[in-house]
């Protein structure tokens, strides 16, 4: 699986959009980009995934660059409950390789 | 919607004892994954099963074994427990027909004294 690089931490004001970047420059053609988050010791929660097109669901939007070497997870209106570690994972349908993730702190 | 169920949620054992963790996947999911998350660490993949057969293996110690049963539930058996086995153990399930997205359970917190 391709390796991902994420900033270790980010802050976001409540109500603003949180944009979490991820680099995956070695991604191959059949690998999906998945985003999960983990709220303090709870089970990782699936957010969204995509292959090459941008995706949106009720939780977030995923923007994947045309060359697929990077992506951005967008939480459109962050709330305090969005404070968590966010993991960007590139995978081909097997085990998830959790990297270090981004610790997002949403502040009042 | 039904989620992944794990039991027990908390477990305390002594060194050298044995522990069994159970995972009940989302209905109609055929694949189960086990992950271990040590204190301050990120989840690490241990092992997975598809249709009751081992499908992938990660950094699972030889002291650990697992299986998936005919009703698709899975059990992780841990023997000769060590202090370093203290961790959160997560189970996830997915459906090959449903696109492989893994959904995680709440975890079992194991403390080895």
PDB file of C-alpha atoms in Angstrom:
ATOM      1  CA  UNK A   1       0.000   0.000   0.000  1.00  0.00           C
ATOM      2  CA  UNK A   2       1.120   3.551  -0.685  1.00  0.00           C
ATOM      3  CA  UNK A   3       2.478   5.634   2.172  1.00  0.00           C
ATOM      4  CA  UNK A   4       0.603   8.738   3.270  1.00  0.00           C
ATOM      5  CA  UNK A   5       1.854  11.946   4.860  1.00  0.00           C
ATOM      6  CA  UNK A   6      -0.336  14.166   7.027  1.00  0.00           C
ATOM      7  CA  UNK A   7       0.396  17.145   9.249  1.00  0.00           C
ATOM      8  CA  UNK A   8       0.570  15.983  12.877  1.00  0.00           C
ATOM      9  CA  UNK A   9      -1.886  18.574  14.169  1.00  0.00           C
ATOM     10  CA  UNK A  10      -4.292  21.284  13.083  1.00  0.00           C
ATOM     11  CA  UNK A  11      -6.642  23.729  14.758  1.00  0.00           C
ATOM     12  CA  UNK A  12      -9.987  24.907  13.501  1.00  0.00           C
ATOM     13  CA  UNK A  13     -12.537  27.335  14.911  1.00  0.00           C
ATOM     14  CA  UNK A  14     -15.993  25.951  15.544  1.00  0.00           C
ATOM     15  CA  UNK A  15     -18.326  26.622  12.636  1.00  0.00           C
ATOM     16  CA  UNK A  16     -15.516  27.060  10.138  1.00  0.00           C
ATOM     17  CA  UNK A  17     -14.480  24.580   7.499  1.00  0.00           C
ATOM     18  CA  UNK A  18     -11.699  22.186   8.449  1.00  0.00           C
ATOM     19  CA  UNK A  19      -9.459  21.241   5.519  1.00  0.00           C
ATOM     20  CA  UNK A  20      -7.208  18.284   6.248  1.00  0.00           C
ATOM     21  CA  UNK A  21      -4.516  17.567   3.648  1.00  0.00           C
ATOM     22  CA  UNK A  22      -2.913  14.246   2.789  1.00  0.00           C
ATOM     23  CA  UNK A  23      -0.065  13.406   0.455  1.00  0.00           C
ATOM     24  CA  UNK A  24       0.034   9.983  -1.200  1.00  0.00           C
ATOM     25  CA  UNK A  25       2.464  10.480  -4.049  1.00  0.00           C
ATOM     26  CA  UNK A  26       3.129   6.751  -4.562  1.00  0.00           C
ATOM     27  CA  UNK A  27      -0.528   5.776  -4.918  1.00  0.00           C
ATOM     28  CA  UNK A  28      -1.209   3.256  -7.650  1.00  0.00           C
ATOM     29  CA  UNK A  29      -4.131   3.131 -10.012  1.00  0.00           C
ATOM     30  CA  UNK A  30      -6.313   0.672  -8.108  1.00  0.00           C
ATOM     31  CA  UNK A  31      -5.784   2.096  -4.637  1.00  0.00           C
ATOM     32  CA  UNK A  32      -8.565   3.993  -2.934  1.00  0.00           C
ATOM     33  CA  UNK A  33      -8.112   6.919  -0.554  1.00  0.00           C
ATOM     34  CA  UNK A  34      -9.969   6.313   2.711  1.00  0.00           C
ATOM     35  CA  UNK A  35     -10.493   8.663   5.625  1.00  0.00           C
ATOM     36  CA  UNK A  36     -11.244   7.497   9.134  1.00  0.00           C
ATOM     37  CA  UNK A  37     -11.270   9.343  12.409  1.00  0.00           C
ATOM     38  CA  UNK A  38     -10.816   8.220  15.986  1.00  0.00           C
ATOM     39  CA  UNK A  39     -12.360  10.119  18.830  1.00  0.00           C
ATOM     40  CA  UNK A  40     -10.404   9.417  21.999  1.00  0.00           C
ATOM     41  CA  UNK A  41     -10.007   5.604  22.260  1.00  0.00           C
ATOM     42  CA  UNK A  42     -13.272   4.894  20.460  1.00  0.00           C
ATOM     43  CA  UNK A  43     -13.308   2.600  17.449  1.00  0.00           C
ATOM     44  CA  UNK A  44     -12.123   4.281  14.247  1.00  0.00           C
ATOM     45  CA  UNK A  45     -15.070   5.765  12.385  1.00  0.00           C
ATOM     46  CA  UNK A  46     -15.329   5.598   8.618  1.00  0.00           C
ATOM     47  CA  UNK A  47     -15.800   9.016   7.018  1.00  0.00           C
ATOM     48  CA  UNK A  48     -15.467   8.805   3.256  1.00  0.00           C
ATOM     49  CA  UNK A  49     -13.454   7.248   0.448  1.00  0.00           C
ATOM     50  CA  UNK A  50     -12.748   7.818  -3.225  1.00  0.00           C
ATOM     51  CA  UNK A  51     -10.752   6.582  -6.182  1.00  0.00           C
ATOM     52  CA  UNK A  52     -10.306   9.583  -8.452  1.00  0.00           C
ATOM     53  CA  UNK A  53     -13.493  11.613  -8.412  1.00  0.00           C
ATOM     54  CA  UNK A  54     -14.417  14.035  -5.678  1.00  0.00           C
ATOM     55  CA  UNK A  55     -16.893  12.587  -3.207  1.00  0.00           C
ATOM     56  CA  UNK A  56     -19.351  14.072  -0.747  1.00  0.00           C
ATOM     57  CA  UNK A  57     -21.510  12.528   1.938  1.00  0.00           C
ATOM     58  CA  UNK A  58     -23.341  13.744   5.000  1.00  0.00           C
ATOM     59  CA  UNK A  59     -20.131  13.948   7.009  1.00  0.00           C
ATOM     60  CA  UNK A  60     -17.553  15.414   4.682  1.00  0.00           C
ATOM     61  CA  UNK A  61     -16.208  16.057   1.206  1.00  0.00           C
ATOM     62  CA  UNK A  62     -13.148  14.467  -0.314  1.00  0.00           C
ATOM     63  CA  UNK A  63     -11.183  16.323  -2.962  1.00  0.00           C
ATOM     64  CA  UNK A  64      -8.610  14.248  -4.862  1.00  0.00           C
ATOM     65  CA  UNK A  65      -6.153  15.988  -7.175  1.00  0.00           C
ATOM     66  CA  UNK A  66      -6.169  15.009 -10.817  1.00  0.00           C
ATOM     67  CA  UNK A  67      -2.816  13.228 -10.532  1.00  0.00           C
ATOM     68  CA  UNK A  68      -4.152  11.475  -7.394  1.00  0.00           C
ATOM     69  CA  UNK A  69      -0.995  12.311  -5.469  1.00  0.00           C
ATOM     70  CA  UNK A  70      -2.799  14.235  -2.768  1.00  0.00           C
ATOM     71  CA  UNK A  71      -6.240  14.748  -1.313  1.00  0.00           C
ATOM     72  CA  UNK A  72      -8.087  16.998   1.106  1.00  0.00           C
ATOM     73  CA  UNK A  73     -10.816  16.058   3.537  1.00  0.00           C
ATOM     74  CA  UNK A  74     -13.222  18.905   4.154  1.00  0.00           C
ATOM     75  CA  UNK A  75     -15.486  19.130   7.179  1.00  0.00           C
ATOM     76  CA  UNK A  76     -17.706  22.015   6.076  1.00  0.00           C
ATOM     77  CA  UNK A  77     -18.829  23.292   9.483  1.00  0.00           C
ATOM     78  CA  UNK A  78     -16.618  21.884  12.203  1.00  0.00           C
ATOM     79  CA  UNK A  79     -18.095  21.327  15.651  1.00  0.00           C
ATOM     80  CA  UNK A  80     -16.430  20.543  18.965  1.00  0.00           C
ATOM     81  CA  UNK A  81     -17.427  16.896  18.458  1.00  0.00           C
ATOM     82  CA  UNK A  82     -15.207  16.767  15.376  1.00  0.00           C
ATOM     83  CA  UNK A  83     -12.107  16.956  17.596  1.00  0.00           C
ATOM     84  CA  UNK A  84     -10.352  13.687  16.787  1.00  0.00           C
ATOM     85  CA  UNK A  85      -7.385  12.074  15.062  1.00  0.00           C
ATOM     86  CA  UNK A  86      -8.027  11.873  11.326  1.00  0.00           C
ATOM     87  CA  UNK A  87      -6.353   9.137   9.309  1.00  0.00           C
ATOM     88  CA  UNK A  88      -5.822   9.212   5.566  1.00  0.00           C
ATOM     89  CA  UNK A  89      -5.272   5.644   4.331  1.00  0.00           C
ATOM     90  CA  UNK A  90      -4.526   4.311   0.888  1.00  0.00           C
ATOM     91  CA  UNK A  91      -5.648   0.740   0.465  1.00  0.00           C
ATOM     92  CA  UNK A  92      -6.646  -1.934  -2.012  1.00  0.00           C
ATOM     93  CA  UNK A  93      -9.325  -3.741  -0.065  1.00  0.00           C
ATOM     94  CA  UNK A  94      -7.212  -5.429   2.545  1.00  0.00           C
ATOM     95  CA  UNK A  95      -5.843  -4.430   5.931  1.00  0.00           C
ATOM     96  CA  UNK A  96      -5.846  -0.739   6.777  1.00  0.00           C
ATOM     97  CA  UNK A  97      -2.407   0.711   7.402  1.00  0.00           C
ATOM     98  CA  UNK A  98      -2.969   3.484   9.934  1.00  0.00           C
ATOM     99  CA  UNK A  99      -0.215   6.081   9.862  1.00  0.00           C
ATOM    100  CA  UNK A 100       0.212   8.862  12.375  1.00  0.00           C
ATOM    101  CA  UNK A 101      -2.840  10.847  11.334  1.00  0.00           C
ATOM    102  CA  UNK A 102      -3.710  14.480  11.992  1.00  0.00           C
ATOM    103  CA  UNK A 103      -4.922  15.488  15.428  1.00  0.00           C
ATOM    104  CA  UNK A 104      -7.636  18.053  14.771  1.00  0.00           C
ATOM    105  CA  UNK A 105      -8.621  20.352  17.594  1.00  0.00           C
ATOM    106  CA  UNK A 106     -11.827  22.321  17.113  1.00  0.00           C
ATOM    107  CA  UNK A 107     -11.958  25.319  19.395  1.00  0.00           C
ATOM    108  CA  UNK A 108     -14.952  27.398  20.533  1.00  0.00           C
TER     109      UNK A 108
ATOM    110  CA  UNK B   1     -28.232   0.342  11.765  1.00  0.00           C
ATOM    111  CA  UNK B   2     -26.565  -2.647  13.386  1.00  0.00           C
ATOM    112  CA  UNK B   3     -22.901  -2.189  14.209  1.00  0.00           C
ATOM    113  CA  UNK B   4     -19.977  -4.414  15.057  1.00  0.00           C
ATOM    114  CA  UNK B   5     -20.276  -5.873  18.536  1.00  0.00           C
ATOM    115  CA  UNK B   6     -17.272  -6.732  20.657  1.00  0.00           C
ATOM    116  CA  UNK B   7     -17.182  -8.493  23.985  1.00  0.00           C
ATOM    117  CA  UNK B   8     -16.096  -8.077  26.600  1.00  0.00           C
ATOM    118  CA  UNK B   9     -15.587  -4.321  26.563  1.00  0.00           C
ATOM    119  CA  UNK B  10     -13.072  -4.452  29.366  1.00  0.00           C
ATOM    120  CA  UNK B  11     -10.878  -7.313  30.538  1.00  0.00           C
ATOM    121  CA  UNK B  12      -8.272  -7.576  33.263  1.00  0.00           C
ATOM    122  CA  UNK B  13      -5.879 -10.516  33.274  1.00  0.00           C
ATOM    123  CA  UNK B  14      -2.703 -11.541  35.039  1.00  0.00           C
ATOM    124  CA  UNK B  15       0.570 -12.240  33.255  1.00  0.00           C
ATOM    125  CA  UNK B  16       0.748 -15.692  31.669  1.00  0.00           C
ATOM    126  CA  UNK B  17      -3.047 -16.030  31.645  1.00  0.00           C
ATOM    127  CA  UNK B  18      -5.215 -16.558  28.573  1.00  0.00           C
ATOM    128  CA  UNK B  19      -7.825 -14.218  27.132  1.00  0.00           C
ATOM    129  CA  UNK B  20     -10.495 -14.629  24.468  1.00  0.00           C
ATOM    130  CA  UNK B  21     -11.992 -11.650  22.701  1.00  0.00           C
ATOM    131  CA  UNK B  22     -15.137 -11.963  20.624  1.00  0.00           C
ATOM    132  CA  UNK B  23     -16.342 -10.027  17.606  1.00  0.00           C
ATOM    133  CA  UNK B  24     -19.776 -10.124  15.983  1.00  0.00           C
ATOM    134  CA  UNK B  25     -19.700  -8.479  12.550  1.00  0.00           C
ATOM    135  CA  UNK B  26     -22.392  -6.395  10.950  1.00  0.00           C
ATOM    136  CA  UNK B  27     -25.076  -8.732   9.504  1.00  0.00           C
ATOM    137  CA  UNK B  28     -24.200  -9.999   6.016  1.00  0.00           C
ATOM    138  CA  UNK B  29     -20.556  -8.956   6.374  1.00  0.00           C
ATOM    139  CA  UNK B  30     -18.241 -11.802   5.443  1.00  0.00           C
ATOM    140  CA  UNK B  31     -14.840 -10.385   6.399  1.00  0.00           C
ATOM    141  CA  UNK B  32     -13.474  -9.681   9.855  1.00  0.00           C
ATOM    142  CA  UNK B  33     -10.290  -7.817  10.784  1.00  0.00           C
ATOM    143  CA  UNK B  34      -8.501  -7.521  14.125  1.00  0.00           C
ATOM    144  CA  UNK B  35      -6.394  -4.509  15.112  1.00  0.00           C
ATOM    145  CA  UNK B  36      -4.341  -3.746  18.210  1.00  0.00           C
ATOM    146  CA  UNK B  37      -3.790  -0.233  19.541  1.00  0.00           C
ATOM    147  CA  UNK B  38      -1.224   0.181  22.282  1.00  0.00           C
ATOM    148  CA  UNK B  39      -1.192   3.231  24.584  1.00  0.00           C
ATOM    149  CA  UNK B  40      -0.415   6.355  22.578  1.00  0.00           C
ATOM    150  CA  UNK B  41      -0.038   4.373  19.374  1.00  0.00           C
ATOM    151  CA  UNK B  42      -2.001   4.035  16.161  1.00  0.00           C
ATOM    152  CA  UNK B  43      -4.026   0.901  15.376  1.00  0.00           C
ATOM    153  CA  UNK B  44      -1.954  -1.961  13.963  1.00  0.00           C
ATOM    154  CA  UNK B  45      -3.422  -4.748  11.863  1.00  0.00           C
ATOM    155  CA  UNK B  46      -3.202  -8.233  13.331  1.00  0.00           C
ATOM    156  CA  UNK B  47      -5.169 -10.667  11.166  1.00  0.00           C
ATOM    157  CA  UNK B  48      -8.226 -10.991   8.954  1.00  0.00           C
ATOM    158  CA  UNK B  49     -10.663 -13.660   7.835  1.00  0.00           C
ATOM    159  CA  UNK B  50     -12.860 -13.969   4.776  1.00  0.00           C
ATOM    160  CA  UNK B  51     -15.518 -16.652   4.644  1.00  0.00           C
ATOM    161  CA  UNK B  52     -13.967 -18.398   7.654  1.00  0.00           C
ATOM    162  CA  UNK B  53     -10.515 -18.617   6.072  1.00  0.00           C
ATOM    163  CA  UNK B  54      -7.533 -16.523   7.109  1.00  0.00           C
ATOM    164  CA  UNK B  55      -7.081 -13.935   4.381  1.00  0.00           C
ATOM    165  CA  UNK B  56      -4.275 -11.675   5.593  1.00  0.00           C
ATOM    166  CA  UNK B  57      -1.804 -11.603   8.439  1.00  0.00           C
ATOM    167  CA  UNK B  58      -0.078  -8.676  10.053  1.00  0.00           C
ATOM    168  CA  UNK B  59       2.041  -8.304  13.132  1.00  0.00           C
ATOM    169  CA  UNK B  60       0.245 -10.906  15.197  1.00  0.00           C
ATOM    170  CA  UNK B  61       2.385 -12.634  17.842  1.00  0.00           C
ATOM    171  CA  UNK B  62       2.641 -16.426  17.714  1.00  0.00           C
ATOM    172  CA  UNK B  63       0.957 -16.495  21.141  1.00  0.00           C
ATOM    173  CA  UNK B  64      -2.203 -15.171  19.514  1.00  0.00           C
ATOM    174  CA  UNK B  65      -4.565 -17.111  17.308  1.00  0.00           C
ATOM    175  CA  UNK B  66      -7.906 -16.331  15.795  1.00  0.00           C
ATOM    176  CA  UNK B  67     -10.683 -17.924  13.834  1.00  0.00           C
ATOM    177  CA  UNK B  68     -13.958 -17.098  12.172  1.00  0.00           C
ATOM    178  CA  UNK B  69     -16.941 -19.332  12.756  1.00  0.00           C
ATOM    179  CA  UNK B  70     -19.809 -20.449  10.535  1.00  0.00           C
ATOM    180  CA  UNK B  71     -21.999 -17.586  11.785  1.00  0.00           C
ATOM    181  CA  UNK B  72     -19.135 -15.206  10.815  1.00  0.00           C
ATOM    182  CA  UNK B  73     -18.331 -14.166  14.348  1.00  0.00           C
ATOM    183  CA  UNK B  74     -14.647 -14.225  15.203  1.00  0.00           C
ATOM    184  CA  UNK B  75     -12.599 -14.894  18.301  1.00  0.00           C
ATOM    185  CA  UNK B  76      -9.081 -13.733  19.101  1.00  0.00           C
ATOM    186  CA  UNK B  77      -7.332 -16.062  21.529  1.00  0.00           C
ATOM    187  CA  UNK B  78      -4.359 -14.690  23.406  1.00  0.00           C
ATOM    188  CA  UNK B  79      -2.179 -16.962  25.518  1.00  0.00           C
ATOM    189  CA  UNK B  80       0.782 -16.427  27.860  1.00  0.00           C
ATOM    190  CA  UNK B  81      -0.249 -12.815  28.248  1.00  0.00           C
ATOM    191  CA  UNK B  82       2.490 -10.249  28.718  1.00  0.00           C
ATOM    192  CA  UNK B  83       2.336  -6.747  30.162  1.00  0.00           C
ATOM    193  CA  UNK B  84       2.906  -5.394  26.650  1.00  0.00           C
ATOM    194  CA  UNK B  85      -0.321  -6.974  25.455  1.00  0.00           C
ATOM    195  CA  UNK B  86      -2.245  -4.312  27.369  1.00  0.00           C
ATOM    196  CA  UNK B  87      -4.022  -2.440  24.605  1.00  0.00           C
ATOM    197  CA  UNK B  88      -7.268  -1.702  22.865  1.00  0.00           C
ATOM    198  CA  UNK B  89      -8.307  -4.460  20.488  1.00  0.00           C
ATOM    199  CA  UNK B  90     -10.605  -3.464  17.672  1.00  0.00           C
ATOM    200  CA  UNK B  91     -12.550  -5.666  15.366  1.00  0.00           C
ATOM    201  CA  UNK B  92     -13.795  -4.415  12.016  1.00  0.00           C
ATOM    202  CA  UNK B  93     -16.038  -6.027   9.450  1.00  0.00           C
ATOM    203  CA  UNK B  94     -16.682  -5.536   5.769  1.00  0.00           C
ATOM    204  CA  UNK B  95     -18.503  -7.062   2.868  1.00  0.00           C
ATOM    205  CA  UNK B  96     -16.682  -7.970  -0.331  1.00  0.00           C
ATOM    206  CA  UNK B  97     -19.906  -7.491  -2.214  1.00  0.00           C
ATOM    207  CA  UNK B  98     -20.509  -4.164  -0.504  1.00  0.00           C
ATOM    208  CA  UNK B  99     -17.252  -2.516  -1.456  1.00  0.00           C
ATOM    209  CA  UNK B 100     -14.853  -3.517   1.304  1.00  0.00           C
ATOM    210  CA  UNK B 101     -15.297  -0.477   3.567  1.00  0.00           C
ATOM    211  CA  UNK B 102     -14.351  -1.547   7.069  1.00  0.00           C
ATOM    212  CA  UNK B 103     -16.588  -0.622   9.982  1.00  0.00           C
ATOM    213  CA  UNK B 104     -15.122  -0.816  13.441  1.00  0.00           C
ATOM    214  CA  UNK B 105     -16.488  -1.993  16.743  1.00  0.00           C
ATOM    215  CA  UNK B 106     -16.079  -0.124  20.035  1.00  0.00           C
ATOM    216  CA  UNK B 107     -13.084  -2.203  21.046  1.00  0.00           C
ATOM    217  CA  UNK B 108     -12.039  -4.344  23.988  1.00  0.00           C
ATOM    218  CA  UNK B 109      -9.691  -2.757  26.502  1.00  0.00           C
ATOM    219  CA  UNK B 110      -7.324  -5.425  27.823  1.00  0.00           C
ATOM    220  CA  UNK B 111      -5.219  -4.748  30.882  1.00  0.00           C
ATOM    221  CA  UNK B 112      -2.557  -7.266  31.829  1.00  0.00           C
ATOM    222  CA  UNK B 113      -1.252  -6.981  35.380  1.00  0.00           C
TER     223      UNK B 113
END
